[in-house]
mmCIF file of C-alpha atoms in Angstrom:
data_model
loop_
_atom_site.group_PDB
_atom_site.id
_atom_site.type_symbol
_atom_site.label_atom_id
_atom_site.label_comp_id
_atom_site.label_asym_id
_atom_site.label_seq_id
_atom_site.Cartn_x
_atom_site.Cartn_y
_atom_site.Cartn_z
ATOM 1 C CA MET A 1 5.848 -37.873 -26.094
ATOM 2 C CA LYS A 2 4.353 -37.223 -29.509
ATOM 3 C CA ALA A 3 0.596 -37.060 -29.922
ATOM 4 C CA GLN A 4 -0.955 -40.468 -30.371
ATOM 5 C CA LYS A 5 -2.587 -41.418 -33.633
ATOM 6 C CA VAL A 6 -6.022 -43.032 -33.571
ATOM 7 C CA ILE A 7 -6.684 -45.444 -36.433
ATOM 8 C CA PRO A 8 -10.114 -46.872 -37.331
ATOM 9 C CA LEU A 9 -9.997 -50.652 -37.645
ATOM 10 C CA TYR A 10 -12.057 -50.760 -40.809
ATOM 11 C CA GLU A 11 -12.263 -48.735 -43.989
ATOM 12 C CA GLY A 12 -15.825 -48.041 -45.025
ATOM 13 C CA ALA A 13 -18.653 -50.044 -43.519
ATOM 14 C CA ILE A 14 -17.944 -51.684 -40.167
ATOM 15 C CA PRO A 15 -18.650 -55.430 -40.402
ATOM 16 C CA ASN A 16 -21.472 -56.953 -38.357
ATOM 17 C CA SER A 17 -22.750 -53.500 -37.414
ATOM 18 C CA LYS A 18 -26.179 -52.020 -37.819
ATOM 19 C CA PRO A 19 -27.548 -48.514 -37.207
ATOM 20 C CA CYS A 20 -28.050 -47.654 -33.562
ATOM 21 C CA GLU A 21 -28.233 -44.607 -31.336
ATOM 22 C CA VAL A 22 -25.573 -45.571 -28.807
ATOM 23 C CA LYS A 23 -22.909 -42.885 -28.435
ATOM 24 C CA GLN A 24 -19.395 -43.317 -27.143
ATOM 25 C CA LYS A 25 -18.709 -41.611 -23.815
ATOM 26 C CA GLU A 26 -15.553 -41.095 -21.782
ATOM 27 C CA ILE A 27 -15.606 -40.399 -18.052
ATOM 28 C CA ILE A 28 -13.133 -40.324 -15.198
ATOM 29 C CA ASP A 29 -14.603 -42.713 -12.638
ATOM 30 C CA THR A 30 -13.476 -41.804 -9.106
ATOM 31 C CA SER A 31 -15.396 -44.603 -7.423
ATOM 32 C CA TRP A 32 -12.295 -46.809 -7.751
ATOM 33 C CA ASN A 33 -9.767 -44.392 -6.255
ATOM 34 C CA LYS A 34 -9.282 -40.673 -5.637
ATOM 35 C CA ASP A 35 -7.382 -40.179 -8.898
ATOM 36 C CA GLY A 36 -10.093 -41.888 -10.936
ATOM 37 C CA ILE A 37 -9.752 -44.158 -13.957
ATOM 38 C CA LEU A 38 -10.626 -43.525 -17.576
ATOM 39 C CA ILE A 39 -13.765 -45.438 -18.567
ATOM 40 C CA VAL A 40 -15.086 -45.586 -22.133
ATOM 41 C CA SER A 41 -18.585 -46.833 -22.915
ATOM 42 C CA GLY A 42 -20.783 -47.123 -25.994
ATOM 43 C CA ILE A 43 -17.991 -48.084 -28.382
ATOM 44 C CA SER A 44 -19.523 -48.848 -31.752
ATOM 45 C CA ILE A 45 -16.644 -47.583 -33.952
ATOM 46 C CA PRO A 46 -13.555 -49.629 -33.035
ATOM 47 C CA THR A 47 -10.078 -48.094 -33.140
ATOM 48 C CA ILE A 48 -6.483 -48.599 -32.108
ATOM 49 C CA THR A 49 -4.493 -45.778 -30.540
ATOM 50 C CA VAL A 50 -0.846 -45.950 -31.583
ATOM 51 C CA PHE A 51 1.874 -45.285 -29.015
ATOM 52 C CA GLU A 52 5.080 -45.283 -31.060
ATOM 53 C CA ALA A 53 8.322 -46.136 -29.316
ATOM 54 C CA PRO A 54 11.054 -43.514 -29.802
ATOM 55 C CA LYS A 55 13.095 -44.368 -32.895
ATOM 56 C CA GLU A 56 16.326 -44.494 -30.907
ATOM 57 C CA LYS A 57 14.821 -47.137 -28.558
ATOM 58 C CA ARG A 58 12.828 -49.314 -30.947
ATOM 59 C CA ASN A 59 13.562 -53.022 -30.730
ATOM 60 C CA GLY A 60 10.947 -54.299 -33.186
ATOM 61 C CA THR A 61 8.490 -55.586 -30.576
ATOM 62 C CA ALA A 62 4.839 -54.524 -30.548
ATOM 63 C CA VAL A 63 1.995 -55.197 -28.130
ATOM 64 C CA LEU A 64 -1.745 -54.928 -28.722
ATOM 65 C CA ILE A 65 -3.400 -53.994 -25.403
ATOM 66 C CA CYS A 66 -6.992 -54.988 -24.593
ATOM 67 C CA PRO A 67 -8.299 -53.146 -21.502
ATOM 68 C CA GLY A 68 -10.948 -54.790 -19.360
ATOM 69 C CA GLY A 69 -14.406 -53.728 -18.274
ATOM 70 C CA GLY A 70 -16.644 -56.781 -18.223
ATOM 71 C CA TYR A 71 -17.532 -56.380 -21.925
ATOM 72 C CA TRP A 72 -19.660 -53.413 -20.740
ATOM 73 C CA VAL A 73 -17.044 -50.661 -20.750
ATOM 74 C CA VAL A 74 -13.328 -50.300 -21.538
ATOM 75 C CA ALA A 75 -10.918 -49.209 -18.783
ATOM 76 C CA ALA A 76 -8.704 -47.442 -21.297
ATOM 77 C CA GLY A 77 -6.360 -45.690 -18.860
ATOM 78 C CA HIS A 78 -4.859 -47.887 -16.156
ATOM 79 C CA GLU A 79 -5.321 -51.039 -18.240
ATOM 80 C CA GLY A 80 -4.386 -49.440 -21.545
ATOM 81 C CA ASN A 81 -2.620 -46.127 -21.994
ATOM 82 C CA ASP A 82 -0.495 -46.480 -18.840
ATOM 83 C CA PHE A 83 1.013 -49.729 -20.090
ATOM 84 C CA ALA A 84 1.486 -48.341 -23.595
ATOM 85 C CA LYS A 85 3.601 -45.486 -22.222
ATOM 86 C CA ALA A 86 5.639 -47.884 -20.084
ATOM 87 C CA PHE A 87 6.264 -50.121 -23.076
ATOM 88 C CA ASN A 88 7.424 -47.131 -25.120
ATOM 89 C CA GLN A 89 10.219 -46.530 -22.623
ATOM 90 C CA LEU A 90 11.361 -50.109 -23.285
ATOM 91 C CA GLY A 91 11.408 -49.618 -27.041
ATOM 92 C CA VAL A 92 8.104 -51.397 -27.618
ATOM 93 C CA THR A 93 5.431 -49.831 -29.822
ATOM 94 C CA ALA A 94 2.007 -50.316 -28.256
ATOM 95 C CA PHE A 95 -1.506 -50.206 -29.636
ATOM 96 C CA VAL A 96 -4.456 -49.707 -27.273
ATOM 97 C CA LEU A 97 -7.589 -51.341 -28.628
ATOM 98 C CA ARG A 98 -11.021 -49.828 -28.206
ATOM 99 C CA TYR A 99 -13.066 -52.817 -29.258
ATOM 100 C CA ARG A 100 -16.806 -52.772 -29.817
ATOM 101 C CA LEU A 101 -18.808 -53.667 -26.743
ATOM 102 C CA PRO A 102 -21.373 -56.426 -27.354
ATOM 103 C CA ASN A 103 -24.756 -54.866 -28.072
ATOM 104 C CA ASP A 104 -27.613 -56.545 -29.941
ATOM 105 C CA ALA A 105 -28.978 -53.140 -30.953
ATOM 106 C CA CYS A 106 -25.754 -52.147 -32.722
ATOM 107 C CA MET A 107 -24.433 -55.357 -34.214
ATOM 108 C CA GLU A 108 -25.174 -58.711 -35.739
ATOM 109 C CA ASN A 109 -23.865 -61.785 -33.924
ATOM 110 C CA LYS A 110 -22.445 -59.689 -31.084
ATOM 111 C CA SER A 111 -20.621 -62.592 -29.430
ATOM 112 C CA PHE A 112 -17.918 -62.614 -32.091
ATOM 113 C CA VAL A 113 -17.560 -58.855 -32.562
ATOM 114 C CA PRO A 114 -14.853 -58.141 -29.925
ATOM 115 C CA LEU A 115 -12.811 -61.067 -31.295
ATOM 116 C CA MET A 116 -13.333 -59.767 -34.811
ATOM 117 C CA ASP A 117 -11.998 -56.352 -33.789
ATOM 118 C CA ALA A 118 -8.957 -57.749 -31.971
ATOM 119 C CA GLN A 119 -8.059 -60.008 -34.896
ATOM 120 C CA GLN A 120 -8.414 -57.070 -37.274
ATOM 121 C CA ALA A 121 -6.140 -54.989 -35.042
ATOM 122 C CA LEU A 122 -3.425 -57.675 -35.136
ATOM 123 C CA TYR A 123 -3.779 -57.836 -38.899
ATOM 124 C CA LEU A 124 -3.334 -54.064 -39.217
ATOM 125 C CA ILE A 125 -0.299 -54.017 -36.921
ATOM 126 C CA ARG A 126 1.487 -56.598 -39.050
ATOM 127 C CA LYS A 127 0.300 -54.970 -42.280
ATOM 128 C CA ASN A 128 1.886 -51.675 -41.184
ATOM 129 C CA ALA A 129 4.897 -53.241 -39.463
ATOM 130 C CA LYS A 130 7.520 -51.485 -41.609
ATOM 131 C CA GLN A 131 5.940 -48.084 -40.978
ATOM 132 C CA TYR A 132 6.366 -48.509 -37.216
ATOM 133 C CA GLY A 133 9.672 -50.402 -37.250
ATOM 134 C CA ILE A 134 8.004 -53.614 -36.052
ATOM 135 C CA ASP A 135 9.237 -57.168 -36.512
ATOM 136 C CA GLU A 136 6.203 -59.162 -37.706
ATOM 137 C CA ASN A 137 7.395 -62.085 -35.563
ATOM 138 C CA LYS A 138 7.460 -60.050 -32.337
ATOM 139 C CA VAL A 139 3.830 -58.942 -32.045
ATOM 140 C CA GLY A 140 2.159 -59.855 -28.754
ATOM 141 C CA ILE A 141 -1.174 -59.240 -27.081
ATOM 142 C CA MET A 142 -1.964 -58.082 -23.546
ATOM 143 C CA GLY A 143 -5.299 -58.050 -21.752
ATOM 144 C CA PHE A 144 -6.861 -57.471 -18.364
ATOM 145 C CA SER A 145 -10.004 -58.950 -16.832
ATOM 146 C CA ALA A 146 -12.553 -59.210 -19.683
ATOM 147 C CA GLY A 147 -9.830 -57.796 -21.926
ATOM 148 C CA GLY A 148 -7.773 -60.773 -20.773
ATOM 149 C CA HIS A 149 -10.578 -62.992 -21.966
ATOM 150 C CA LEU A 150 -10.496 -61.244 -25.312
ATOM 151 C CA ALA A 151 -6.704 -61.540 -25.536
ATOM 152 C CA SER A 152 -6.764 -65.231 -24.602
ATOM 153 C CA THR A 153 -9.537 -65.797 -27.148
ATOM 154 C CA VAL A 154 -7.301 -64.293 -29.822
ATOM 155 C CA GLY A 155 -4.458 -66.513 -28.614
ATOM 156 C CA THR A 156 -6.501 -69.720 -28.771
ATOM 157 C CA HIS A 157 -8.744 -69.115 -31.799
ATOM 158 C CA PHE A 158 -6.285 -67.740 -34.373
ATOM 159 C CA ASN A 159 -7.094 -70.601 -36.750
ATOM 160 C CA ASP A 160 -10.751 -69.584 -36.745
ATOM 161 C CA PRO A 161 -10.971 -65.954 -37.921
ATOM 162 C CA ALA A 162 -14.226 -64.202 -37.154
ATOM 163 C CA ARG A 163 -14.093 -62.640 -40.641
ATOM 164 C CA LYS A 164 -13.442 -64.725 -43.719
ATOM 165 C CA GLU A 165 -11.368 -61.834 -45.098
ATOM 166 C CA LEU A 166 -8.616 -62.750 -42.621
ATOM 167 C CA ALA A 167 -8.562 -66.438 -43.520
ATOM 168 C CA ASP A 168 -5.035 -66.199 -44.951
ATOM 169 C CA ALA A 169 -3.671 -63.599 -42.522
ATOM 170 C CA ASN A 170 -1.340 -64.243 -39.594
ATOM 171 C CA ILE A 171 -3.541 -63.363 -36.603
ATOM 172 C CA ARG A 172 -1.679 -65.454 -34.034
ATOM 173 C CA PRO A 173 -0.020 -63.358 -31.316
ATOM 174 C CA ASP A 174 3.640 -64.244 -30.739
ATOM 175 C CA PHE A 175 3.141 -63.989 -26.974
ATOM 176 C CA MET A 176 0.407 -63.172 -24.442
ATOM 177 C CA ILE A 177 0.396 -61.159 -21.215
ATOM 178 C CA LEU A 178 -2.762 -61.702 -19.161
ATOM 179 C CA GLY A 179 -3.634 -59.730 -16.030
ATOM 180 C CA TYR A 180 -6.315 -61.186 -13.714
ATOM 181 C CA PRO A 181 -7.999 -62.529 -16.837
ATOM 182 C CA VAL A 182 -11.453 -63.930 -17.332
ATOM 183 C CA ILE A 183 -10.625 -67.267 -18.943
ATOM 184 C CA SER A 184 -13.481 -69.666 -18.290
ATOM 185 C CA PHE A 185 -17.235 -69.302 -18.737
ATOM 186 C CA ASP A 186 -17.879 -72.362 -16.573
ATOM 187 C CA ASP A 187 -20.411 -71.784 -13.775
ATOM 188 C CA SER A 188 -17.929 -72.719 -11.051
ATOM 189 C CA ILE A 189 -15.206 -70.147 -11.775
ATOM 190 C CA GLY A 190 -16.403 -67.964 -14.636
ATOM 191 C CA HIS A 191 -17.109 -64.257 -14.359
ATOM 192 C CA ILE A 192 -20.810 -64.440 -15.113
ATOM 193 C CA GLY A 193 -21.157 -60.714 -15.850
ATOM 194 C CA SER A 194 -18.663 -60.949 -18.710
ATOM 195 C CA ARG A 195 -20.282 -64.158 -19.901
ATOM 196 C CA ASP A 196 -23.774 -62.653 -19.903
ATOM 197 C CA ALA A 197 -22.557 -59.557 -21.764
ATOM 198 C CA LEU A 198 -20.801 -61.560 -24.476
ATOM 199 C CA ILE A 199 -22.990 -64.634 -25.012
ATOM 200 C CA ASN A 200 -26.141 -63.776 -23.023
ATOM 201 C CA LYS A 201 -27.817 -65.503 -20.107
ATOM 202 C CA ASN A 202 -28.647 -69.164 -20.683
ATOM 203 C CA PRO A 203 -26.095 -69.290 -23.501
ATOM 204 C CA ASP A 204 -25.802 -71.852 -26.228
ATOM 205 C CA GLN A 205 -23.563 -74.611 -24.838
ATOM 206 C CA LYS A 206 -21.371 -74.569 -27.946
ATOM 207 C CA LEU A 207 -20.619 -70.882 -27.365
ATOM 208 C CA LEU A 208 -19.992 -71.463 -23.669
ATOM 209 C CA HIS A 209 -17.320 -74.058 -24.443
ATOM 210 C CA TYR A 210 -15.938 -72.109 -27.414
ATOM 211 C CA PHE A 211 -15.266 -69.093 -25.203
ATOM 212 C CA SER A 212 -13.988 -71.112 -22.222
ATOM 213 C CA ASN A 213 -10.411 -70.665 -23.304
ATOM 214 C CA GLU A 214 -8.829 -73.143 -20.900
ATOM 215 C CA GLU A 215 -10.531 -75.750 -23.101
ATOM 216 C CA GLN A 216 -9.026 -74.325 -26.289
ATOM 217 C CA VAL A 217 -5.292 -74.452 -25.509
ATOM 218 C CA THR A 218 -3.108 -76.416 -27.939
ATOM 219 C CA THR A 219 0.606 -76.837 -28.536
ATOM 220 C CA LYS A 220 0.367 -73.809 -30.877
ATOM 221 C CA THR A 221 -0.972 -71.436 -28.205
ATOM 222 C CA PRO A 222 1.512 -68.564 -27.727
ATOM 223 C CA PRO A 223 3.880 -68.390 -24.727
ATOM 224 C CA THR A 224 2.024 -66.690 -21.888
ATOM 225 C CA PHE A 225 2.710 -64.597 -18.782
ATOM 226 C CA LEU A 226 -0.091 -64.487 -16.183
ATOM 227 C CA VAL A 227 -0.568 -62.372 -13.054
ATOM 228 C CA HIS A 228 -3.423 -62.604 -10.543
ATOM 229 C CA ALA A 229 -4.203 -62.076 -6.844
ATOM 230 C CA SER A 230 -5.424 -64.863 -4.578
ATOM 231 C CA ASP A 231 -8.024 -62.594 -2.997
ATOM 232 C CA ASP A 232 -9.569 -61.472 -6.297
ATOM 233 C CA ASP A 233 -13.291 -61.598 -5.520
ATOM 234 C CA VAL A 234 -14.383 -60.525 -9.006
ATOM 235 C CA VAL A 235 -12.486 -62.918 -11.267
ATOM 236 C CA LYS A 236 -11.416 -66.023 -9.364
ATOM 237 C CA VAL A 237 -7.708 -66.825 -9.442
ATOM 238 C CA ALA A 238 -8.676 -70.299 -10.663
ATOM 239 C CA ASN A 239 -9.072 -68.730 -14.112
ATOM 240 C CA SER A 240 -5.338 -68.075 -14.370
ATOM 241 C CA ILE A 241 -4.404 -71.340 -12.675
ATOM 242 C CA MET A 242 -6.512 -73.480 -15.004
ATOM 243 C CA PHE A 243 -5.171 -71.682 -18.065
ATOM 244 C CA TYR A 244 -1.606 -72.113 -16.804
ATOM 245 C CA GLU A 245 -2.190 -75.814 -16.221
ATOM 246 C CA ALA A 246 -3.578 -76.184 -19.741
ATOM 247 C CA LEU A 247 -0.519 -74.414 -21.151
ATOM 248 C CA ILE A 248 1.867 -76.678 -19.242
ATOM 249 C CA LYS A 249 -0.077 -79.785 -20.294
ATOM 250 C CA ASN A 250 0.412 -78.698 -23.912
ATOM 251 C CA LYS A 251 4.087 -77.839 -23.349
ATOM 252 C CA VAL A 252 3.536 -74.126 -24.022
ATOM 253 C CA PRO A 253 6.120 -71.889 -22.262
ATOM 254 C CA ALA A 254 4.308 -70.113 -19.432
ATOM 255 C CA GLU A 255 4.927 -68.127 -16.280
ATOM 256 C CA LEU A 256 2.353 -67.502 -13.530
ATOM 257 C CA HIS A 257 2.621 -64.962 -10.687
ATOM 258 C CA VAL A 258 -0.011 -65.134 -7.960
ATOM 259 C CA TYR A 259 0.025 -62.548 -5.179
ATOM 260 C CA GLU A 260 -1.505 -63.146 -1.766
ATOM 261 C CA LYS A 261 -3.457 -59.903 -1.987
ATOM 262 C CA GLY A 262 -4.302 -57.250 -4.527
ATOM 263 C CA GLY A 263 -7.951 -57.785 -5.324
ATOM 264 C CA HIS A 264 -9.162 -57.101 -8.840
ATOM 265 C CA GLY A 265 -8.232 -54.404 -11.309
ATOM 266 C CA PHE A 266 -4.909 -53.298 -9.828
ATOM 267 C CA GLY A 267 -3.410 -52.496 -13.217
ATOM 268 C CA MET A 268 0.320 -51.892 -13.079
ATOM 269 C CA ASN A 269 0.472 -51.283 -9.335
ATOM 270 C CA ASN A 270 -0.512 -53.888 -6.784
ATOM 271 C CA THR A 271 -0.255 -51.650 -3.733
ATOM 272 C CA THR A 272 -0.399 -54.561 -1.272
ATOM 273 C CA THR A 273 3.169 -55.598 -2.064
ATOM 274 C CA GLN A 274 6.520 -53.957 -2.719
ATOM 275 C CA ASP A 275 7.025 -56.390 -5.568
ATOM 276 C CA LYS A 276 6.460 -54.958 -9.052
ATOM 277 C CA TRP A 277 4.803 -57.539 -11.252
ATOM 278 C CA PHE A 278 5.411 -55.554 -14.437
ATOM 279 C CA GLU A 279 9.145 -55.806 -13.784
ATOM 280 C CA ARG A 280 8.700 -59.586 -13.598
ATOM 281 C CA CYS A 281 6.885 -59.405 -16.925
ATOM 282 C CA ILE A 282 9.716 -57.387 -18.473
ATOM 283 C CA ASN A 283 12.236 -59.973 -17.230
ATOM 284 C CA TRP A 284 10.134 -62.706 -18.842
ATOM 285 C CA MET A 285 10.064 -60.798 -22.123
ATOM 286 C CA ARG A 286 13.832 -60.361 -22.033
ATOM 287 C CA ALA A 287 14.370 -64.048 -21.274
ATOM 288 C CA ASN A 288 12.319 -64.885 -24.359
ATOM 289 C CA LYS A 289 14.161 -62.302 -26.493
ATOM 290 C CA TRP A 290 11.205 -60.003 -27.151
ATOM 291 C CA LEU A 291 13.192 -57.214 -25.506
#
């Protein structure tokens, strides 16, 4: 596989940023498993890492991948790069997003900064579609945990760009793939750590509802594939179920896979079952002619 290219999201000054001393760090965290997972913290310069599909396999589809991490860190390996490489084998060009992590010391209006970065990434992918052999109408978004919240925010707020510069751009994903996503910021089912990181403790009620994405689904929300585990004790499975129900209510094509076990953060491999959820996802993509 050719070396990946890392592209800054913005030329010149980074919007909504201010000088700060936070530095980006990458570590292999072995507290999750013996092999460890790649964790990135302190992201203040957002980028996308391009994983180009081999020219002989390209089918025009692209996916922007948003790893999770509670809006505190980015799990760039098992919720990012691993999926990008798998997509490449299917002819899909993937882009792993390293979005800015909400930080009052480094940015203005931090609550909208991750959304701003994800929308900018979608804009850049479509802007450079010809360069990568991408069909502008086959650009999806994928996200896990808090990255699933970010992805679902992009998929429900595309008519409200966080930067006025994108007012006339197409920043609607053509499809969404959400793994054990944070969807709601409601007290009863929301992941409060992600909520606190993005919109602070005791948040403004308008922001709480704005970022509770089950409330934001419309008939224009992109077709969605969801996967979750019933025993997830970090992000309650009700997040996926409520989002799925909202999609069905609005007649949006959707598919939901809920496993009995698997916990949180299983990435591509739910080791509690012989079933391979990513294969189910691929089948869904083929059925909808994105593969």
